[in-house]
Short mmCIF file of C-alpha atoms (C1' of nucleotides) and ligand atoms in Angstrom, two decimals:
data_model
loop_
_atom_site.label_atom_id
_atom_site.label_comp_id
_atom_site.label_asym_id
_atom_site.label_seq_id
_atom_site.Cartn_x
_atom_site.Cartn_y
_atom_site.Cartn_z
CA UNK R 1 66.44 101.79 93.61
CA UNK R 2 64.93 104.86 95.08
CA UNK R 3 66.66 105.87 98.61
CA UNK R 4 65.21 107.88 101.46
CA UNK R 5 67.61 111.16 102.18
CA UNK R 6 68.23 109.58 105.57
CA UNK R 7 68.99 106.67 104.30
CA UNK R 8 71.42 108.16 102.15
CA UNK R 9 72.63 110.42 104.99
CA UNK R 10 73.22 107.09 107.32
CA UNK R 11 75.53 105.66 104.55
CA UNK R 12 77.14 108.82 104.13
CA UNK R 13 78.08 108.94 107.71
CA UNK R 14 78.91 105.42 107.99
CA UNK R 15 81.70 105.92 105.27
CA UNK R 16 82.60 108.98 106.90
CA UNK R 17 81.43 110.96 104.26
CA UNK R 18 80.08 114.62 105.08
CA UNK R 19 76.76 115.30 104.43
CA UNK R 20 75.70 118.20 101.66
CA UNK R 21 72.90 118.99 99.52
CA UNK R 22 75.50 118.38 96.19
CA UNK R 23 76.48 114.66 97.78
CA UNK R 24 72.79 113.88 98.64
CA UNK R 25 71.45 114.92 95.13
CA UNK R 26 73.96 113.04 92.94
CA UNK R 27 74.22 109.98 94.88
CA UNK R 28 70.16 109.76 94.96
CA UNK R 29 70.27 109.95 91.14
CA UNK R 30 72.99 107.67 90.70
CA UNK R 31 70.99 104.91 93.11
CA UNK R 32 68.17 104.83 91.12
CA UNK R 33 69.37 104.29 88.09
CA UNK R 34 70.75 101.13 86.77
CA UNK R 35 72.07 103.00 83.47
CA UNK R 36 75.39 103.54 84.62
CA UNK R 37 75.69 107.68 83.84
CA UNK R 38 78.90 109.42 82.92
CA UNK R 39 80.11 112.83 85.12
CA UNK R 40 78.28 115.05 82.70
CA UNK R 41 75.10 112.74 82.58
CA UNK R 42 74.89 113.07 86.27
CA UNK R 43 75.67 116.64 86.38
CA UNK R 44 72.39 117.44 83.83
CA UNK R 45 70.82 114.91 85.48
CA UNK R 46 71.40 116.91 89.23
CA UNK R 47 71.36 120.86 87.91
CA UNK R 48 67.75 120.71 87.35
CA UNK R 49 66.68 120.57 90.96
CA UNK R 50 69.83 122.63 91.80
CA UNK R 51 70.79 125.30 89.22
CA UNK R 52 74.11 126.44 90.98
CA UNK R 53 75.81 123.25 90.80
CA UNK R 54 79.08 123.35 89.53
CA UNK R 55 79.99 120.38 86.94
CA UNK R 56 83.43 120.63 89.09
CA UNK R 57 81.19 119.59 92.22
CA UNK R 58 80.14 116.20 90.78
CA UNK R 59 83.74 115.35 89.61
CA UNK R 60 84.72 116.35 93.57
CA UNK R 61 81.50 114.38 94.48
CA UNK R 62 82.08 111.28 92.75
CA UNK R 63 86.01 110.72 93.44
CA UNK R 64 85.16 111.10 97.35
CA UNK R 65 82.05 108.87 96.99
CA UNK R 66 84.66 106.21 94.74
CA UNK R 67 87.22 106.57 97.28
CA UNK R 68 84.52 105.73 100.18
CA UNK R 69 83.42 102.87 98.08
CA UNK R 70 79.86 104.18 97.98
CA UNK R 71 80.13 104.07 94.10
CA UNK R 72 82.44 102.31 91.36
CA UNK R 73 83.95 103.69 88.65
CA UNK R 74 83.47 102.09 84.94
CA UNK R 75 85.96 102.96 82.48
CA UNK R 76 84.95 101.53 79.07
CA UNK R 77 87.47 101.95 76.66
CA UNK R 78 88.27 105.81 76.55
CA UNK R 79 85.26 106.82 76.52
CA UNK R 80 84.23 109.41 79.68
CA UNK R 81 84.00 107.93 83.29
CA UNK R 82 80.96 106.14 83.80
CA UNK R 83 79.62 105.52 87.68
CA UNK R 84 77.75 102.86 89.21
CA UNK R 85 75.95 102.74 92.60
CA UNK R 86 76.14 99.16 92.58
CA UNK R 87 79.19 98.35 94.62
CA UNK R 88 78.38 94.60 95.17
CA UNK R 89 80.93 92.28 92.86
CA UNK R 90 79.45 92.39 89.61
CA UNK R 91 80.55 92.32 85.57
CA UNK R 92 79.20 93.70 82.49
CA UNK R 93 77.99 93.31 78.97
CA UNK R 94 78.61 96.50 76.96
CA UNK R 95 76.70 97.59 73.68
CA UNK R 96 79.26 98.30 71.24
CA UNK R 97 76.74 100.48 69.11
CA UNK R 98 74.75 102.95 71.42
CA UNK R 99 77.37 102.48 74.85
CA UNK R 100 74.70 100.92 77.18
CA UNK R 101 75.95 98.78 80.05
CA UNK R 102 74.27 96.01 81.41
CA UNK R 103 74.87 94.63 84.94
CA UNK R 104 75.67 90.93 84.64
CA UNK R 105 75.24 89.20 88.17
CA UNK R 106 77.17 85.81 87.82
CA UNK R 107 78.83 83.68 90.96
CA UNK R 108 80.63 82.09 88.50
CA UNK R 109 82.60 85.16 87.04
CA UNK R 110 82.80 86.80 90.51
CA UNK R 111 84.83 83.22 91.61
CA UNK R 112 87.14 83.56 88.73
CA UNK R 113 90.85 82.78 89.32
CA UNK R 114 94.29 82.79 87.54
CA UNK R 115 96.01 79.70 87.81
CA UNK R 116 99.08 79.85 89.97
CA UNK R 117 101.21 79.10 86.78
CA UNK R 118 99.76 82.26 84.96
CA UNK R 119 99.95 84.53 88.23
CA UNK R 120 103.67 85.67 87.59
CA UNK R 121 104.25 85.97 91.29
CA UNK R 122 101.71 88.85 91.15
CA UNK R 123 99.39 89.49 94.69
CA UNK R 124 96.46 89.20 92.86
CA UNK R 125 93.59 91.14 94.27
CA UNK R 126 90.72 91.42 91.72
CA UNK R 127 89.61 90.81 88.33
CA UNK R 128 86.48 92.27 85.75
CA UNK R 129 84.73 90.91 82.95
CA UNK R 130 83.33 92.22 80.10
CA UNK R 131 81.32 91.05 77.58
CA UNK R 132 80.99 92.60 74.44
CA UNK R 133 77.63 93.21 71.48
CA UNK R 134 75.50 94.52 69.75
CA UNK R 135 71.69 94.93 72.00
CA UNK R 136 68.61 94.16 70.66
CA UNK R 137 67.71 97.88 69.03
CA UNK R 138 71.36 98.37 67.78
CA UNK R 139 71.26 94.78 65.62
CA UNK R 140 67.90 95.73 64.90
CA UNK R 141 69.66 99.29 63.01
CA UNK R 142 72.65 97.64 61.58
CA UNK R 143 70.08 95.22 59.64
CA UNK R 144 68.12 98.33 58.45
CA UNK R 145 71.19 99.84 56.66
CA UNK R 146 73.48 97.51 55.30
CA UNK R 147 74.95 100.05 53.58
CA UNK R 148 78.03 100.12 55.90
CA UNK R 149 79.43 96.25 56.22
CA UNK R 150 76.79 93.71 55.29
CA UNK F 1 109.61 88.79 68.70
CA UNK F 2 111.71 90.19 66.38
CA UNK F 3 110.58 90.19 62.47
CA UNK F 4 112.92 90.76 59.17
CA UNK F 5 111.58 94.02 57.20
CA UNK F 6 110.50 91.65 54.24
CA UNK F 7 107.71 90.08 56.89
CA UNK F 8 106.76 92.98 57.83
CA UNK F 9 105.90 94.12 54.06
CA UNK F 10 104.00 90.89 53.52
CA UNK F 11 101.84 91.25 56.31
CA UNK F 12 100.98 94.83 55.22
CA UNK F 13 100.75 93.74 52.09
CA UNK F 14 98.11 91.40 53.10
CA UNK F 15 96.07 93.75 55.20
CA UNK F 16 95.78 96.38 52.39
CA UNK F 17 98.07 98.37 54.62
CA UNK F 18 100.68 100.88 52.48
CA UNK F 19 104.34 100.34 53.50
CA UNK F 20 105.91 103.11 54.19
CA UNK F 21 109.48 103.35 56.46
CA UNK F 22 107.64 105.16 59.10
CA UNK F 23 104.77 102.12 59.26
CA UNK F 24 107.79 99.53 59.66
CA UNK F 25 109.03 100.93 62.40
CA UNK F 26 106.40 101.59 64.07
CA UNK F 27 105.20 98.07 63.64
CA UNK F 28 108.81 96.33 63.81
CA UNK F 29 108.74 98.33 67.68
CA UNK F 30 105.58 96.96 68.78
CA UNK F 31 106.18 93.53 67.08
CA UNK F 32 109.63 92.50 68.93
CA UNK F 33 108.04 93.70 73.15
CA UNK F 34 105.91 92.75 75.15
CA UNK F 35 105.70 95.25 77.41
CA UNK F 36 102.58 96.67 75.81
CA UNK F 37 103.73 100.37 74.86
CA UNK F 38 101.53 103.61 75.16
CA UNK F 39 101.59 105.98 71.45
CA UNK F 40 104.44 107.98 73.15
CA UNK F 41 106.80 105.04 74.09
CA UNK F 42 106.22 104.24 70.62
CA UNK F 43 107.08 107.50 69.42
CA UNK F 44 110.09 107.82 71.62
CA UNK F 45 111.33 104.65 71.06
CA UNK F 46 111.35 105.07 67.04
CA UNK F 47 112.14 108.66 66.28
CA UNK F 48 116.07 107.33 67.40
CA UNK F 49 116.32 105.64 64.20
CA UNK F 50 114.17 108.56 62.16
CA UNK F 51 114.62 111.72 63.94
CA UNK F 52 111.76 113.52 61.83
CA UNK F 53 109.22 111.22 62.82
CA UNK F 54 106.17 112.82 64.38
CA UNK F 55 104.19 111.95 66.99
CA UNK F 56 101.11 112.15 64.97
CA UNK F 57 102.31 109.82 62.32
CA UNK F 58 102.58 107.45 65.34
CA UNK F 59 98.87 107.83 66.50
CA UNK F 60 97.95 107.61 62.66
CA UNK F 61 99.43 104.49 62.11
CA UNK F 62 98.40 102.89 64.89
CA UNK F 63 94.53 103.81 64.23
CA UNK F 64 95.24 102.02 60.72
CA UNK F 65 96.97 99.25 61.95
CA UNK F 66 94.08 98.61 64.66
CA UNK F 67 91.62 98.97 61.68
CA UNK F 68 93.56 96.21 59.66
CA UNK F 69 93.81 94.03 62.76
CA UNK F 70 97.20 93.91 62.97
CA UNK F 71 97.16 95.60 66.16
CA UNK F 72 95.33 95.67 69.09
CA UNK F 73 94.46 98.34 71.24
CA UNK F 74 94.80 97.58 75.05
CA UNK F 75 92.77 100.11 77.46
CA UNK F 76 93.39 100.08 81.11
CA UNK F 77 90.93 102.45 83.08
CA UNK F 78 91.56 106.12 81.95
CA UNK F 79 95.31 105.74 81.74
CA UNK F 80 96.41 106.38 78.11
CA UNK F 81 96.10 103.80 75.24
CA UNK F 82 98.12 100.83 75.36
CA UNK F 83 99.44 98.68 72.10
CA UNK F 84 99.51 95.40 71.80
CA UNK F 85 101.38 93.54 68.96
CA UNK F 86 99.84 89.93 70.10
CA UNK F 87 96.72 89.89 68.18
CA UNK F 88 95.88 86.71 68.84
CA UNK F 89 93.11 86.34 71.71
CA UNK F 90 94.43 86.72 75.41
CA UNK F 91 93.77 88.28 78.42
CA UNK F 92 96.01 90.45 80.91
CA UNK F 93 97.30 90.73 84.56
CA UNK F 94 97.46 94.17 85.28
CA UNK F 95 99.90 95.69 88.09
CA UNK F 96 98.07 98.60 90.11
CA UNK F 97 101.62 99.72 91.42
CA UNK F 98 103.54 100.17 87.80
CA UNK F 99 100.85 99.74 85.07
CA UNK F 100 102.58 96.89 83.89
CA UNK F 101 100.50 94.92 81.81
CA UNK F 102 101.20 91.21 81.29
CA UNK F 103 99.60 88.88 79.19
CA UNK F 104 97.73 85.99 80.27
CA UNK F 105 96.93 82.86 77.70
CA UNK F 106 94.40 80.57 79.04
CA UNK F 107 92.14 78.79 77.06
CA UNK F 108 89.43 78.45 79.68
CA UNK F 109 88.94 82.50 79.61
CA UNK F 110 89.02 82.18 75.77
CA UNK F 111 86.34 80.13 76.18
CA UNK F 112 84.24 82.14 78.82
CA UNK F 113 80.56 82.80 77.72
CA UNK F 114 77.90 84.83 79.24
CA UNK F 115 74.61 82.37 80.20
CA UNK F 116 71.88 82.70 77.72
CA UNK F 117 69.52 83.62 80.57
CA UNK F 118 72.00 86.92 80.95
CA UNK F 119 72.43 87.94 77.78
CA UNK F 120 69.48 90.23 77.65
CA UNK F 121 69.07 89.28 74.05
CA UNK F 122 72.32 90.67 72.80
CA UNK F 123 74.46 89.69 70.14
CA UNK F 124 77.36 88.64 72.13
CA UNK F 125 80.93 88.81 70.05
CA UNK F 126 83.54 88.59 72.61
CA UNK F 127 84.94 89.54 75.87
CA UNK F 128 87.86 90.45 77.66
CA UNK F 129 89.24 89.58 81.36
CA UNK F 130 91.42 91.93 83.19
CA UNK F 131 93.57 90.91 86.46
CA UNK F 132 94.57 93.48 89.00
CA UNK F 133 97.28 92.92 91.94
CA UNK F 134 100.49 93.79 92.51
CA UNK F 135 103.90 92.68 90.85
CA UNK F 136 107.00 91.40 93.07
CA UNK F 137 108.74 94.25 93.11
CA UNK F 138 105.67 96.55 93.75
CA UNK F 139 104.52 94.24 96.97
CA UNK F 140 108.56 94.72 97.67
CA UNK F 141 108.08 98.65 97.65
CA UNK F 142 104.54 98.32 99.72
CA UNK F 143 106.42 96.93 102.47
CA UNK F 144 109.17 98.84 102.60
CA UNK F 145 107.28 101.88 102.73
CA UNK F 146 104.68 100.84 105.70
CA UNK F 147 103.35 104.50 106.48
CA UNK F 148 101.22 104.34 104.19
CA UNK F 149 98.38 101.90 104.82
CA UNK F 150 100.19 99.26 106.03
"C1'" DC W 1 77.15 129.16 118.98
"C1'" DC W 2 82.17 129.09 117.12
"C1'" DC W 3 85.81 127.52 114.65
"C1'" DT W 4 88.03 125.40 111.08
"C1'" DA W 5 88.87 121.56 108.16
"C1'" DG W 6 86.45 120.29 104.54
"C1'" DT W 7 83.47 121.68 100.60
"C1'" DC W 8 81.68 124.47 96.83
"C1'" DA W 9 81.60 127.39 92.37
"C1'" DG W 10 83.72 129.19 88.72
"C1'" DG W 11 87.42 129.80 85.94
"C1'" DA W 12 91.94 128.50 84.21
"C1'" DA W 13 95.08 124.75 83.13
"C1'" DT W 14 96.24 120.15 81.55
"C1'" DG W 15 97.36 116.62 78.37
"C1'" DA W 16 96.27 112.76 75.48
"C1'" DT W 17 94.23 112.61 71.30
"C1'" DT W 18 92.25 114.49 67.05
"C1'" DC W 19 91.82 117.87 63.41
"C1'" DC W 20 93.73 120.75 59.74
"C1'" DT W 21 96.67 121.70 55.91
"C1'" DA W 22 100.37 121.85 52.73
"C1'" DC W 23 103.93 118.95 51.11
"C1'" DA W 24 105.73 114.22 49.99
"C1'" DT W 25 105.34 109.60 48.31
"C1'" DA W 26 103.55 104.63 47.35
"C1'" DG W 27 102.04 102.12 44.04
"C1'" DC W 28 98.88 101.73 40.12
"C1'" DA W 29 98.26 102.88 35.17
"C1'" DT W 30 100.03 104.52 31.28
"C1'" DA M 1 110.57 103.65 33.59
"C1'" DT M 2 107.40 107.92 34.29
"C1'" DG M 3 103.56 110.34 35.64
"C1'" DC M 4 99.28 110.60 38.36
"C1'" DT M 5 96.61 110.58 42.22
"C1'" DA M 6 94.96 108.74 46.33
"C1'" DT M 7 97.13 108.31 50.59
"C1'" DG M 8 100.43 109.31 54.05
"C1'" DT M 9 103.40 112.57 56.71
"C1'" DA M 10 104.82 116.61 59.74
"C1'" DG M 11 103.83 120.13 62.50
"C1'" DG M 12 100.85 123.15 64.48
"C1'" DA M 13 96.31 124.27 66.26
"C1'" DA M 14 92.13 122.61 68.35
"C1'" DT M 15 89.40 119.57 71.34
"C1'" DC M 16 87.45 118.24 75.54
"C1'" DA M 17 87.05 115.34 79.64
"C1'" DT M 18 89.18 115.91 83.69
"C1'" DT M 19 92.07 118.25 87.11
"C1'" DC M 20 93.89 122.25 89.42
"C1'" DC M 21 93.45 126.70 91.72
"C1'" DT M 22 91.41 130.08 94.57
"C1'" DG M 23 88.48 132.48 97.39
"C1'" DA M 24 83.93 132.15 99.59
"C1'" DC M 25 80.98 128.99 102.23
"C1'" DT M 26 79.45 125.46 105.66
"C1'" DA M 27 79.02 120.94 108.21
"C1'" DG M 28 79.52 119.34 112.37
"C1'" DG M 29 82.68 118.50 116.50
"C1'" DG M 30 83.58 120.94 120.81
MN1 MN X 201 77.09 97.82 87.12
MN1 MN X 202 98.84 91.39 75.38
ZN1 ZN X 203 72.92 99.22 71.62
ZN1 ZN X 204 104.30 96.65 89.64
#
DNA sequence: CCCTAGTCAGGAATGATTCCTACATAGCAT
DNA sequence: ATGCTATGTAGGAATCATTCCTGACTAGGG
């Protein structure tokens, strides 16, 4: 969803986050997208409409934006980082062929609990889903060469 | 759980997997904890019995043994890779104090599916569930330690 | 408008993992 | 059993996302 720069610049300040071009830029891009970019993605994503920023910036940007909890952090596997601007309790379903991840919206997941007898005396605090599969283009591919496992 | 060499071999065996003294070990270390090792606790743990052993024979067994499905591979955000000698399909309570992982058998999250009407048309072939919180005795140290976010 | 804690850019460092290569060996075929 | 060869092993170098360092810059409270 596209944001207005003082829109931006009221959340920053509400999270007590200092206000900068660099912050301003990457958060912007990583609101309107729903693609869930990595660091670098972000960083190519940012330089064009300001050449002098540093790929260092965005990894400064995004930990302070994380630890603000203006922005989520999606580790998939070890893959890179991915970052999400949608910090509302959410899961998601994962391509296992091109990397995509889709938001999955579901009261049901987000009310998910351990059973007292599995909770080991642990404080539990939070869980995640994910789903795992193959999206529509990447089944689409693996039936076009079944060279490599039926 | 703790398996005799000669089990070991069959299961190989079975899984096209070549049995080699280095492979055992590796395996027999993963087989008898729970504790869900990273590469290097591996590698520490079974270079006492063969001194010579090296690291990368640890992280090259492993990648076969995860191929064969004899092993799984158990990521928790960036942190490095975790093993797993339970192959058979469970989730895990995570603790955000000491890493711990701990696993979690419930057939109702075996049986979790994603709604049709969220599935955005993928192929969906599993899922996993993760639980965060804290363990006893990291709770213990949280409250002992007070300056710190109370 | 000043001051300074916080931020930025660029480069070096880190560290888990992977790659490379020459030697050793498991396990099939003589 | 013996030899052959595809595969595995050890150790070192390379990779590469991320973090660390450092010196210049600036947001924003006073
Ligand atoms: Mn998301
Ligand atoms: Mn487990
Ligand atoms: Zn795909
Ligand atoms: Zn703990």
């Amino acid at each position: 969803m596209k944001l207005h720069p003082q829109e931006i610049e009221a959340r920053f300040r509400r999270h007590a986050v200092r206000v900068t071009r660099q912050r301003t830029a990457i958060y912007a891009a990583l609101a309107e997208t729903t693609s869930h970019p990595s660091a670098d993605d972000l960083y190519q994503m940012v330089k064009r409409q300001q050449p002098m920023m540093s790929r260092n910036t965005v990894y400064y940007t995004l930990s302070v934006l994380r630890d603000a909890g203006l922005v989520r952090e999606v580790n998939v596997g070890h893959d890179m980082a991915r970052y999400d601007g949608n910090v509302s309790m959410h899961h998601h379903l994962i391509c296992l062929g091109c990397g995509q991840i889709m938001d999955v919206m579901d009261d049901d997941l987000n009310r998910l609990q351990l059973s007292s007898g599995q909770a080991r005396g642990f404080d539990v605090l939070g869980h995640r889903v994910e789903f795992h599969g193959y999206c529509v283009s990447c089944r689409q591919a693996r039936r076009d060469v079944p060279s490599r496992r039926g």
